PDB file of C-alpha atoms in Angstrom:
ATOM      1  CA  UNK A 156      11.954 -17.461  13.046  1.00  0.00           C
ATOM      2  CA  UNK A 157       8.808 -19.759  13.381  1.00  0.00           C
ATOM      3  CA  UNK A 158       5.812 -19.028  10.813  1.00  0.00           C
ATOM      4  CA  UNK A 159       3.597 -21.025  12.581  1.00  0.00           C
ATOM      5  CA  UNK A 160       4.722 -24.383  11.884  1.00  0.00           C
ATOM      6  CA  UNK A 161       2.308 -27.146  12.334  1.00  0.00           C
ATOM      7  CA  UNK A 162       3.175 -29.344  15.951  1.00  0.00           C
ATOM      8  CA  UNK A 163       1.397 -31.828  18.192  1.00  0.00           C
ATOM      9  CA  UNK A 164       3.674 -31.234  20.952  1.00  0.00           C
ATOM     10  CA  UNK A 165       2.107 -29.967  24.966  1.00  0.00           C
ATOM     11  CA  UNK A 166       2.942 -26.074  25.644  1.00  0.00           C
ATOM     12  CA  UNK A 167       5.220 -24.921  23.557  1.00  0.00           C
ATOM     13  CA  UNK A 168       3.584 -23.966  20.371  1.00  0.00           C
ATOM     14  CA  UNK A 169       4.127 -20.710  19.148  1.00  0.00           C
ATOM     15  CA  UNK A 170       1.424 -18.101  19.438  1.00  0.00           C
ATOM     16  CA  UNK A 171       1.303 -14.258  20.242  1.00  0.00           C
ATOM     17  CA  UNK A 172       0.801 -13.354  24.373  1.00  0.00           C
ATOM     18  CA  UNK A 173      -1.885 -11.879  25.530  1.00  0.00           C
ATOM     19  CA  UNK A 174      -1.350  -8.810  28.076  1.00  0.00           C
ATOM     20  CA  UNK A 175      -4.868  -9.000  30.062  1.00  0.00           C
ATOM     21  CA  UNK A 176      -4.430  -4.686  30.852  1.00  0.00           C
ATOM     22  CA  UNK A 177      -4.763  -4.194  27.016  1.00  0.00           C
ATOM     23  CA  UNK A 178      -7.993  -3.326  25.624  1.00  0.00           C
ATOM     24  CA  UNK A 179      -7.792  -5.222  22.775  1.00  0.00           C
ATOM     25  CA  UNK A 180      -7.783  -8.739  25.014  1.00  0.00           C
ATOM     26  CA  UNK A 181     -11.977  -8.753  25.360  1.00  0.00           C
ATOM     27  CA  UNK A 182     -11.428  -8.914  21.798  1.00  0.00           C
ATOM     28  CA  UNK A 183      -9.434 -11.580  21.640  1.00  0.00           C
ATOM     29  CA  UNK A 184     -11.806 -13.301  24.511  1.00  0.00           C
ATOM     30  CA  UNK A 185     -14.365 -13.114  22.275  1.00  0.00           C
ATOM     31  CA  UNK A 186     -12.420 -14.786  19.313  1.00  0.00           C
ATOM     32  CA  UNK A 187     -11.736 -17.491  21.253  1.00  0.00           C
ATOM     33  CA  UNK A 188     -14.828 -18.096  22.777  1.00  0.00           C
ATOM     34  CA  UNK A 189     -15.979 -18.172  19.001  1.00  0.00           C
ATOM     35  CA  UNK A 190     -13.739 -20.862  18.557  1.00  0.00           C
ATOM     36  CA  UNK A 191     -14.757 -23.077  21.658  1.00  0.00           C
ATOM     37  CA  UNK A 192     -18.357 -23.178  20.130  1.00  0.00           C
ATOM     38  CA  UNK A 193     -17.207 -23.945  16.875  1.00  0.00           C
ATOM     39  CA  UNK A 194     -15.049 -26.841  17.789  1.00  0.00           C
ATOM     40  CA  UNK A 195     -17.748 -28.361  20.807  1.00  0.00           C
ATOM     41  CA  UNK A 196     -20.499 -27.696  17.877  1.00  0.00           C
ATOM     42  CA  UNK A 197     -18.618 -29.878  16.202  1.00  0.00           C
ATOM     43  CA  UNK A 198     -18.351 -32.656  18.771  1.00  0.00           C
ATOM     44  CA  UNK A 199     -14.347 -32.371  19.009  1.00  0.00           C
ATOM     45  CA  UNK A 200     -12.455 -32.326  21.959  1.00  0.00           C
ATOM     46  CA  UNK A 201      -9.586 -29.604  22.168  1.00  0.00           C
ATOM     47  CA  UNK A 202      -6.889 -32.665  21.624  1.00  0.00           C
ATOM     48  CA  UNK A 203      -9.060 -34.223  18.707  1.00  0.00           C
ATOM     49  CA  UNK A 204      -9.444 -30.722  17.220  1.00  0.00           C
ATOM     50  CA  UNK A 205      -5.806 -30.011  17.844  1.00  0.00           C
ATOM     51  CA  UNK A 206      -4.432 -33.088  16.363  1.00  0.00           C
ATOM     52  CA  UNK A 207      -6.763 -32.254  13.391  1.00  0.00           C
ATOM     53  CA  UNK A 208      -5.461 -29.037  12.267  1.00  0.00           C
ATOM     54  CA  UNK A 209      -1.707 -29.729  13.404  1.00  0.00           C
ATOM     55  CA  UNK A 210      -1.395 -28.217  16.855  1.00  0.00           C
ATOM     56  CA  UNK A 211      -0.930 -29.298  20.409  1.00  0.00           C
ATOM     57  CA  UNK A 212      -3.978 -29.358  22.695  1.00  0.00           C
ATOM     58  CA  UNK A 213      -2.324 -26.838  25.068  1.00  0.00           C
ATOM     59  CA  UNK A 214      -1.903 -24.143  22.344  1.00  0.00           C
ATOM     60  CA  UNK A 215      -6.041 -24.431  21.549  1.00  0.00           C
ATOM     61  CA  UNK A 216      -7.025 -23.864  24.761  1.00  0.00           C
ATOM     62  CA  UNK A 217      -4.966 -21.382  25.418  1.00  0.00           C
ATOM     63  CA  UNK A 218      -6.440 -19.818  22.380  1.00  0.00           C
ATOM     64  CA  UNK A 219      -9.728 -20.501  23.269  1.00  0.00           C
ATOM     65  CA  UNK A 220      -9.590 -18.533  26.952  1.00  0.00           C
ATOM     66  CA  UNK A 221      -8.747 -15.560  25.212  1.00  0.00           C
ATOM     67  CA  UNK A 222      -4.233 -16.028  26.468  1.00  0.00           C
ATOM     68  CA  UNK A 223      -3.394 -16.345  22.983  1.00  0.00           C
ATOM     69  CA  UNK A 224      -3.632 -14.830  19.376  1.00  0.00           C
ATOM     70  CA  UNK A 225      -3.933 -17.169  16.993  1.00  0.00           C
ATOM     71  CA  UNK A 226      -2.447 -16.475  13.972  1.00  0.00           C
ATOM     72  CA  UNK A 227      -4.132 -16.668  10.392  1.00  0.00           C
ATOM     73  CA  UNK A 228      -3.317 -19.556   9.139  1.00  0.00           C
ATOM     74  CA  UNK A 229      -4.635 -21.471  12.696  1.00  0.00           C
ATOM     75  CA  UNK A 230      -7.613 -19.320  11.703  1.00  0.00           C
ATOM     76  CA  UNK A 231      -7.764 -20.729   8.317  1.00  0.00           C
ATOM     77  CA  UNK A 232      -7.424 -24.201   9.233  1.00  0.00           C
ATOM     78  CA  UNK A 233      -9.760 -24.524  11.593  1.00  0.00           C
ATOM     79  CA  UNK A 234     -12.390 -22.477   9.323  1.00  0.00           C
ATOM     80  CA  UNK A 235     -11.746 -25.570   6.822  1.00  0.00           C
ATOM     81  CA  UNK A 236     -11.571 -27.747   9.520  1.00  0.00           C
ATOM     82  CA  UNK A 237     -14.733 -26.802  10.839  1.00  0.00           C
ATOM     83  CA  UNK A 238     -16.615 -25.894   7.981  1.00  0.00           C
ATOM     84  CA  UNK A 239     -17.467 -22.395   8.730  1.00  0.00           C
ATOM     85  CA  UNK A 240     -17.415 -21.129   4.945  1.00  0.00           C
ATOM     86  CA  UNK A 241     -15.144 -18.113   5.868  1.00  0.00           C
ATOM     87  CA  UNK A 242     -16.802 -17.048   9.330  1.00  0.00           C
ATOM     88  CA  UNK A 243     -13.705 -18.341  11.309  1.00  0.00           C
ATOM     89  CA  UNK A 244     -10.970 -17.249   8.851  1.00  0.00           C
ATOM     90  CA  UNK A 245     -12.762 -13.413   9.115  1.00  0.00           C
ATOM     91  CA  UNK A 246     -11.706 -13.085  12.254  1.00  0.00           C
ATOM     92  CA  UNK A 247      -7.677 -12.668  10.627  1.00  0.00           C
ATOM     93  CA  UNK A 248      -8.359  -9.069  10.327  1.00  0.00           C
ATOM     94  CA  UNK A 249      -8.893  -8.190  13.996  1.00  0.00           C
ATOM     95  CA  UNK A 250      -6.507 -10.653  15.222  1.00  0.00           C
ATOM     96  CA  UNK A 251      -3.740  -9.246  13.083  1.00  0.00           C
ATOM     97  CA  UNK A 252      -4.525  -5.989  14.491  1.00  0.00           C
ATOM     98  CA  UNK A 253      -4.556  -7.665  17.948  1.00  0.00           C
ATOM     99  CA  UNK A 254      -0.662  -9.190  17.287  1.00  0.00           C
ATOM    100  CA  UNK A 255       0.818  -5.305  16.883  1.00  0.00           C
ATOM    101  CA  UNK A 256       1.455  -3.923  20.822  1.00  0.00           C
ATOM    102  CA  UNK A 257      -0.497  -1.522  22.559  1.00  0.00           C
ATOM    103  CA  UNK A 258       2.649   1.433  21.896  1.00  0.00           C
ATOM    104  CA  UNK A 259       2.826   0.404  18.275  1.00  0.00           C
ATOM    105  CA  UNK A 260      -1.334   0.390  17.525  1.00  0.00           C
ATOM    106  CA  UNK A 261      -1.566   4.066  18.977  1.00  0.00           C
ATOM    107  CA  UNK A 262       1.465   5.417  16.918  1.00  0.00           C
ATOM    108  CA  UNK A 263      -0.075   3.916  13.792  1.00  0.00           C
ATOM    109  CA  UNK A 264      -3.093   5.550  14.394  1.00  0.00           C
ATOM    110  CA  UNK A 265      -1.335   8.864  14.739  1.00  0.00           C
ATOM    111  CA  UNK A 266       0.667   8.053  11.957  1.00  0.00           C
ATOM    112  CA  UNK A 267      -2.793   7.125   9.837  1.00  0.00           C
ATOM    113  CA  UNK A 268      -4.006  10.712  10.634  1.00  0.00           C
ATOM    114  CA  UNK A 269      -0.924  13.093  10.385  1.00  0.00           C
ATOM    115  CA  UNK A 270      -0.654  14.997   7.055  1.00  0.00           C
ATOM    116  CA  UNK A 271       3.381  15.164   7.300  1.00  0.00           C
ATOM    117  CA  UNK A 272       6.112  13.973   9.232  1.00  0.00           C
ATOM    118  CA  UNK A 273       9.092  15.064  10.374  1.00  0.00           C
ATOM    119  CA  UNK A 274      12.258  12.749  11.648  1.00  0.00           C
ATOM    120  CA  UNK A 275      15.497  12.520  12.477  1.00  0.00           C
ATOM    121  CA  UNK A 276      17.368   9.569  13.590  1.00  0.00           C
ATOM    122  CA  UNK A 277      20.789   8.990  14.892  1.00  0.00           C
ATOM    123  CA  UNK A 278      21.185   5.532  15.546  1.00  0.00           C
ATOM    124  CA  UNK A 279      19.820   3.417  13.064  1.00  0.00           C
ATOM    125  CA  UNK A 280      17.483   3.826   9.884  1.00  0.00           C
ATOM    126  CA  UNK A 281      14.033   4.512  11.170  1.00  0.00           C
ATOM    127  CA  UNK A 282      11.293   2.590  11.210  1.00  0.00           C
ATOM    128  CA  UNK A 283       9.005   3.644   8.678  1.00  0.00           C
ATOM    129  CA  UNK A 284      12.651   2.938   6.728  1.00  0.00           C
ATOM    130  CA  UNK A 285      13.162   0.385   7.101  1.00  0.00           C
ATOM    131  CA  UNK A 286      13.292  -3.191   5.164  1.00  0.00           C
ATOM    132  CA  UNK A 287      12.133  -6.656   6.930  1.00  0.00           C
ATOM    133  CA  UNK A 288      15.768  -7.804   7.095  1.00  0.00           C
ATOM    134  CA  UNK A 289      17.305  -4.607   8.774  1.00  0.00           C
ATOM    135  CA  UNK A 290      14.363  -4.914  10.862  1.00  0.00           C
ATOM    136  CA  UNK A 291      14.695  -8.692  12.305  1.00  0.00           C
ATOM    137  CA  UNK A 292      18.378  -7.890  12.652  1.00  0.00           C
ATOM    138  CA  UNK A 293      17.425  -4.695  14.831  1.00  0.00           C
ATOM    139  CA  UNK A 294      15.276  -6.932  17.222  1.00  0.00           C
ATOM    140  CA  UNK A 295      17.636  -9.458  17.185  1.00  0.00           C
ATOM    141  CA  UNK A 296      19.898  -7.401  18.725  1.00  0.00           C
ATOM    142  CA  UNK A 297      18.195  -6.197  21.812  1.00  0.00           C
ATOM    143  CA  UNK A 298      19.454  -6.648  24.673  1.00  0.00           C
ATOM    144  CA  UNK A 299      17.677  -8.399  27.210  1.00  0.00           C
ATOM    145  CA  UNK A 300      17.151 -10.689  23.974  1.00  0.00           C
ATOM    146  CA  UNK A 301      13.798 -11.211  22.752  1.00  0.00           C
ATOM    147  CA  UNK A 302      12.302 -14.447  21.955  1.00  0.00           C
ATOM    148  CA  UNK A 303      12.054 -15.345  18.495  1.00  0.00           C
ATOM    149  CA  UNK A 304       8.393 -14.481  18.772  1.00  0.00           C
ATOM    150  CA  UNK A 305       8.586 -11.254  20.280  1.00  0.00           C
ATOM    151  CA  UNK A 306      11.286 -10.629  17.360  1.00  0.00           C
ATOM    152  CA  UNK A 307       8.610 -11.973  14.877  1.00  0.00           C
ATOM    153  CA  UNK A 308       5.569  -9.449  16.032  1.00  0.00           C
ATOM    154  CA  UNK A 309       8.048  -6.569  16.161  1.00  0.00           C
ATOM    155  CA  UNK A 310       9.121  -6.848  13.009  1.00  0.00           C
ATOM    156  CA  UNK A 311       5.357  -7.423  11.875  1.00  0.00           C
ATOM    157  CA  UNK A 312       3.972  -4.371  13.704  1.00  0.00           C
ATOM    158  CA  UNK A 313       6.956  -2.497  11.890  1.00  0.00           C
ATOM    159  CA  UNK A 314       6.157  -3.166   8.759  1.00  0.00           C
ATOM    160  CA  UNK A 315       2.672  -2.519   9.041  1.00  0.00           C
ATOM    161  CA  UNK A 316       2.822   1.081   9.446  1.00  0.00           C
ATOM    162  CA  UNK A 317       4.654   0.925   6.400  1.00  0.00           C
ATOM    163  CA  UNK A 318       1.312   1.753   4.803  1.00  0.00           C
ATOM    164  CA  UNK A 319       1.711   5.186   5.425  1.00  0.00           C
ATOM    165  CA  UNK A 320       3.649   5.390   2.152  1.00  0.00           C
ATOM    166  CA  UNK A 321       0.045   4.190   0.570  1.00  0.00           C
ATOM    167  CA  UNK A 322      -2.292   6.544   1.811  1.00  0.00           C
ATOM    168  CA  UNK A 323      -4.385   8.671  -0.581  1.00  0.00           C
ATOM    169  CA  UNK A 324      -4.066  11.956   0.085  1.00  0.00           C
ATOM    170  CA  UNK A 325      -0.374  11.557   0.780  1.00  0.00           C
ATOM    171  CA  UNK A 326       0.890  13.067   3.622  1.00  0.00           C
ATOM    172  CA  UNK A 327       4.156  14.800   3.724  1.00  0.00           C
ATOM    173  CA  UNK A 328       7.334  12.936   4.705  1.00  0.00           C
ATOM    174  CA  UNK A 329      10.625  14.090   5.673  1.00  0.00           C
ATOM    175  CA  UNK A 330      13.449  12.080   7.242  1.00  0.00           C
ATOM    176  CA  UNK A 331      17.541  13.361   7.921  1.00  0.00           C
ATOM    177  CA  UNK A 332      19.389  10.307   8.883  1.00  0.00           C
ATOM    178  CA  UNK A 333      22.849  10.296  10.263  1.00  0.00           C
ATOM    179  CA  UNK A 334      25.605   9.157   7.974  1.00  0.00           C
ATOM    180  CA  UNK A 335      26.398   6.387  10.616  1.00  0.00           C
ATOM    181  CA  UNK A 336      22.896   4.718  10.029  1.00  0.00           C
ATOM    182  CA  UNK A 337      24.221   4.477   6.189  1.00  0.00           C
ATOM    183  CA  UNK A 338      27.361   2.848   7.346  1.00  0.00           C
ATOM    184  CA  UNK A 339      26.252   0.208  10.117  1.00  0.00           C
ATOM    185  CA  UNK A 340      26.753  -3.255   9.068  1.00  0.00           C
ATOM    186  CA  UNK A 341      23.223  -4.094  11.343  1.00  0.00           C
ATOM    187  CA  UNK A 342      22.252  -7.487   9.947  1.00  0.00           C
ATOM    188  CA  UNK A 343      25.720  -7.800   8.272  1.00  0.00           C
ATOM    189  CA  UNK A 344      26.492  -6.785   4.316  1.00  0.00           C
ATOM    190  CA  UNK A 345      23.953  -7.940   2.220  1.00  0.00           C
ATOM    191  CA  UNK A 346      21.535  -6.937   4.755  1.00  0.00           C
ATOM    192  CA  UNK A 347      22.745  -3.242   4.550  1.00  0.00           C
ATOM    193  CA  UNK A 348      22.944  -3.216   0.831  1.00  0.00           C
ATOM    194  CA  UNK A 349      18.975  -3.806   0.778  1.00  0.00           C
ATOM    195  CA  UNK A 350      18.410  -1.626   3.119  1.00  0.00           C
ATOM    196  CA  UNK A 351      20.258   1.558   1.301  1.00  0.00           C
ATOM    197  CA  UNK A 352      18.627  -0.274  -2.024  1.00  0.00           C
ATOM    198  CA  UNK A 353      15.066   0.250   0.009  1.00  0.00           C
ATOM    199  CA  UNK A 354      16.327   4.167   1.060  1.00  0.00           C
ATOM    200  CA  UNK A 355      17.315   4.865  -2.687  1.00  0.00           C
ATOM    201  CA  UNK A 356      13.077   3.427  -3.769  1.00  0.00           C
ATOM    202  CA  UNK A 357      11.582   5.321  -1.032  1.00  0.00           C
ATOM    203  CA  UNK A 358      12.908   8.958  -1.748  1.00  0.00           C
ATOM    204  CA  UNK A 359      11.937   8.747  -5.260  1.00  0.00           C
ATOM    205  CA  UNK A 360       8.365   9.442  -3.711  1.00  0.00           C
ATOM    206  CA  UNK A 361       7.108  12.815  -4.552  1.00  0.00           C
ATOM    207  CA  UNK A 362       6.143  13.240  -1.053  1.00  0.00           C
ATOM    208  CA  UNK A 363       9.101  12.050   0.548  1.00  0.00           C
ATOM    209  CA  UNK A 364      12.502  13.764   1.448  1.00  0.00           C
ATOM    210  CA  UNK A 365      15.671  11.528   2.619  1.00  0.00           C
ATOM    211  CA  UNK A 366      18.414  13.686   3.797  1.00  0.00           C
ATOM    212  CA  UNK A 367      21.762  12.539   5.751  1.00  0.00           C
ATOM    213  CA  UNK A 368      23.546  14.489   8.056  1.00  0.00           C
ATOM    214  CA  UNK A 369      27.134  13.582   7.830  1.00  0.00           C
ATOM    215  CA  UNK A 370      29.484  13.264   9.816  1.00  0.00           C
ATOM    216  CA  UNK A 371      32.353  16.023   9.437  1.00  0.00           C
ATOM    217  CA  UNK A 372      29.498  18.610   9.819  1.00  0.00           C
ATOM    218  CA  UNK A 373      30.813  20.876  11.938  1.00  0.00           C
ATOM    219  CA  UNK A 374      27.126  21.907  13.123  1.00  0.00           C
ATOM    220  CA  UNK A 375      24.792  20.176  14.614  1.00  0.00           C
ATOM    221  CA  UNK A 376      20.966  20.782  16.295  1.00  0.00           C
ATOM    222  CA  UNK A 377      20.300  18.013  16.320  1.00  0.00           C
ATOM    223  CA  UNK A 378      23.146  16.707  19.203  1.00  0.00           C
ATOM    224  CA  UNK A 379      20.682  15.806  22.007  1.00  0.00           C
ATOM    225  CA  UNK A 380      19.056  13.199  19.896  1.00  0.00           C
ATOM    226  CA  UNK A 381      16.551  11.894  17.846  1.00  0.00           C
ATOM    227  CA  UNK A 382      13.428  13.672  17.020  1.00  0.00           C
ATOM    228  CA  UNK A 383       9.466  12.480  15.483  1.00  0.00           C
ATOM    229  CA  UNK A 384       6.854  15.133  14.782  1.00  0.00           C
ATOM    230  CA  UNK A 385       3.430  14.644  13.560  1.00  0.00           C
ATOM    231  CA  UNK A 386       1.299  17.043  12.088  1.00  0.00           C
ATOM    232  CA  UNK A 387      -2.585  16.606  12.038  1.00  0.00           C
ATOM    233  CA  UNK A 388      -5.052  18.784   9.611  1.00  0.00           C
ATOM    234  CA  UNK A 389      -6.576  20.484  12.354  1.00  0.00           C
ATOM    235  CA  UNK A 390      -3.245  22.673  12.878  1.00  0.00           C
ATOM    236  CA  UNK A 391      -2.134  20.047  15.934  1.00  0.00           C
ATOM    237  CA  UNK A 392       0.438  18.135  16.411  1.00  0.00           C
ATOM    238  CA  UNK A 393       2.328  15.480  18.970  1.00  0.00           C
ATOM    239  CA  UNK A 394       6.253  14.978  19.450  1.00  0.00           C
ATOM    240  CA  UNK A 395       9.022  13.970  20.978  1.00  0.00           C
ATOM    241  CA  UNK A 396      12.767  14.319  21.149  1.00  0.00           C
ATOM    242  CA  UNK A 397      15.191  12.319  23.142  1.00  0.00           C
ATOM    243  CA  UNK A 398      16.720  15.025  24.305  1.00  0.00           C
ATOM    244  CA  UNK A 399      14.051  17.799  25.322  1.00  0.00           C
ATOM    245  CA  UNK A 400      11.291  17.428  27.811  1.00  0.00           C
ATOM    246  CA  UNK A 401      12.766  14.333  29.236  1.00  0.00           C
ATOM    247  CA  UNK A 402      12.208  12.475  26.279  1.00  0.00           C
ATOM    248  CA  UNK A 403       7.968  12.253  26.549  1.00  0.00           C
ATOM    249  CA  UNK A 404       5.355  12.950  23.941  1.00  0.00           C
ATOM    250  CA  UNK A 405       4.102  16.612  23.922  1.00  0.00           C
ATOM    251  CA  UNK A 406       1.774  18.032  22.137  1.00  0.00           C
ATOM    252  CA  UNK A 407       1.732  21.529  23.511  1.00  0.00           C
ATOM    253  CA  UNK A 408       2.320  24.208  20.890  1.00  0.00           C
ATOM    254  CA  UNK A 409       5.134  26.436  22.316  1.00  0.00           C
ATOM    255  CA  UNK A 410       6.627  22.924  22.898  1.00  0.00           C
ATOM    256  CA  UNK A 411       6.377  21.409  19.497  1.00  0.00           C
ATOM    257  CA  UNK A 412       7.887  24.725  18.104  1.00  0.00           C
ATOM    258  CA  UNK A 413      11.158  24.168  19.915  1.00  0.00           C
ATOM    259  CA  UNK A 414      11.170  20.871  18.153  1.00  0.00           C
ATOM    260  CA  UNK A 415      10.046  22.154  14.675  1.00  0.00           C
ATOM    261  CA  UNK A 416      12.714  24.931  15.200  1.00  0.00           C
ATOM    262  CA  UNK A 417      15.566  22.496  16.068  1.00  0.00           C
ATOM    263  CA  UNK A 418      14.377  20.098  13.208  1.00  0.00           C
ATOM    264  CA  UNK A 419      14.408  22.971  10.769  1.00  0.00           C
ATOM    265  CA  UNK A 420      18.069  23.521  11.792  1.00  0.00           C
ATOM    266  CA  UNK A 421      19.325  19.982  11.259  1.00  0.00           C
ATOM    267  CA  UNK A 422      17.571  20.112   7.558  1.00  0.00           C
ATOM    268  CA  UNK A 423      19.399  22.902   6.803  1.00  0.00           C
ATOM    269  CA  UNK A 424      22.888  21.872   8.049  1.00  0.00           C
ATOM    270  CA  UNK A 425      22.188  18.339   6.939  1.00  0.00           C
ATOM    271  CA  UNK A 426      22.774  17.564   2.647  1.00  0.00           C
ATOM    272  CA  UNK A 427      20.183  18.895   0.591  1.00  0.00           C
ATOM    273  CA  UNK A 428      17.886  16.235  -0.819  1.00  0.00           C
ATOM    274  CA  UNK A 429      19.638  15.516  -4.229  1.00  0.00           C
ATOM    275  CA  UNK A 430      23.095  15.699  -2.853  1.00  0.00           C
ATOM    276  CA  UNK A 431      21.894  12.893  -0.180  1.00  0.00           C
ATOM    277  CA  UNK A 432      20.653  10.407  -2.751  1.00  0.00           C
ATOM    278  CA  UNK A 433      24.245  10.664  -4.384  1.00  0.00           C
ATOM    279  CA  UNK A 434      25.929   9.852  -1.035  1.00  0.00           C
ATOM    280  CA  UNK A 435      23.949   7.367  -0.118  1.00  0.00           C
ATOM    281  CA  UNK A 436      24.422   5.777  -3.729  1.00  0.00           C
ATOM    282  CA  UNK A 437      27.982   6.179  -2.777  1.00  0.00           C
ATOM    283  CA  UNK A 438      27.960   4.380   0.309  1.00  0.00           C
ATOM    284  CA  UNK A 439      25.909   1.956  -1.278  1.00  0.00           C
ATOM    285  CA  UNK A 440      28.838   1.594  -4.088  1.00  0.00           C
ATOM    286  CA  UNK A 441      31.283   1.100  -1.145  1.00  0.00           C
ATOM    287  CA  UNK A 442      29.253  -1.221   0.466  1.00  0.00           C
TER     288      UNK A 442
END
């Protein structure tokens, strides 16, 4: 995947789309307007400017009308470029933000809030789970294909809600994955081993549970399909299950105790917490 590489070419730099019905785009607007009276302040044209910090003339304008992110280290090159003494290169923060899509900001936001979790996944490792190769392999793999950047800001906006493993207080985290998801080659081998490597790190967490549900089990709640719950210090909650309530978010409480019922089930039938980190050290050993 690209990181940004410098270019001179006409419209085919890389750069992060901009959907104009997202509320973060006046944002971006504004970022690039910032940047237009930086650069004219500075008596460049958008080719002289472009050819001075390495990119095509087509990518800074698009930039500049607000159609593109630009990425930090365009940011940070045209701060030096410029002379701006850090102004320019501040505006990373809110443009890294701007990079994650809309679906992925408002989960991470929920996520940032909720005092535990509760998931169980059927298909692959989930996402909170999961490492930066498993992910890029998982995008990879979609179907329409994705473009190497949409791969790229996927992955990104994955691994930035990683940070829910660093939050102070901790909230509680509990995840039953299916044996399968231990056993998929996704991303091939090597790939796989990291990713169990990354499972084995994660449980030792003292406020995190990894259980597997394997296959013989003769039981099973949880055979409709995955389910996420999120649990807020207010006594609310949000979730969603692919198989109940045709598969939308619901945050009614009668509803969310179906799913805490069913997910209670599939804890109990799944392996209990120690007897998981042995199989999955197992797998890994066959792996």
């Amino acid at each position: 995947m690209g990181d940004g590489a410098e270019v001179t070419g006409g419209a085919d730099e890389p750069g992060w789309d901009v959907d104009p019905s997202d509320e973060i785009a006046p944002v971006v607007e504004m970022a690039g307007a910032q940047l237009k009276v930086w650069r004219e302040g500075a008596g460049l044209g958008a080719a002289d400017f472009g050819k001075l910090i390495g990119y095509g003339e087509d990518l800074v304008r698009k930039i500049e009308r607000g159609a593109r992110i630009p990425r930090p280290e365009y940011l940070e090159k045209a701060d030096r470029a410029l002379d701006a003494g850090g102004k320019i290169a501040a505006m990373g923060k809110p443009m890294a933000e701007a990079r994650y899509p809309k679906k992925v900001r408002e989960l991470a936001k929920l996520e940032a809030r909720a005092v535990e979790l509760l998931i169980y996944s059927n298909h692959n490792i989930h996402g909170l789970l999961q490492t930066k190769d498993y992910a890029e392999a998982l995008f990879g793999m979609r179907r329409p294909a994705y473009s190497p950047d949409q791969v790229e800001r996927g992955v990104i906006a994955r691994l930035a809600r990683h940070s829910v493993f660093r939050r102070t207080p901790a909230p509680e985290l509990s995840f039953v994955q299916e044996e399968v998801t231990l056993r998929r080659p996704i991303g091939g081998r090597m790939v796989l081993r990291g990713q169990l490597e990354h499972l084995l790190e994660v449980a030792q967490l003292r406020n995190v549970t990894v259980q597997v549900m394997p296959t013989h089990s003769e039981e099973h709640a949880g055979i409709e399909g995955g389910i996420e719950m999120l649990k807020f210090l207010d006594g609310t909650g949000v979730g969603r299950s692919d198989g109940a309530f045709t598969g939308r978010p619901v945050s009614d409480p009668k509803l969310l105790r179906i799913l805490e019922l069913r997910y209670g089930i599939i804890r109990a039938q799944a392996l209990n917490a120690s007897k998981s980190l042995a199989f999955i050290e197992q797998v890994l050993g066959e792996t």
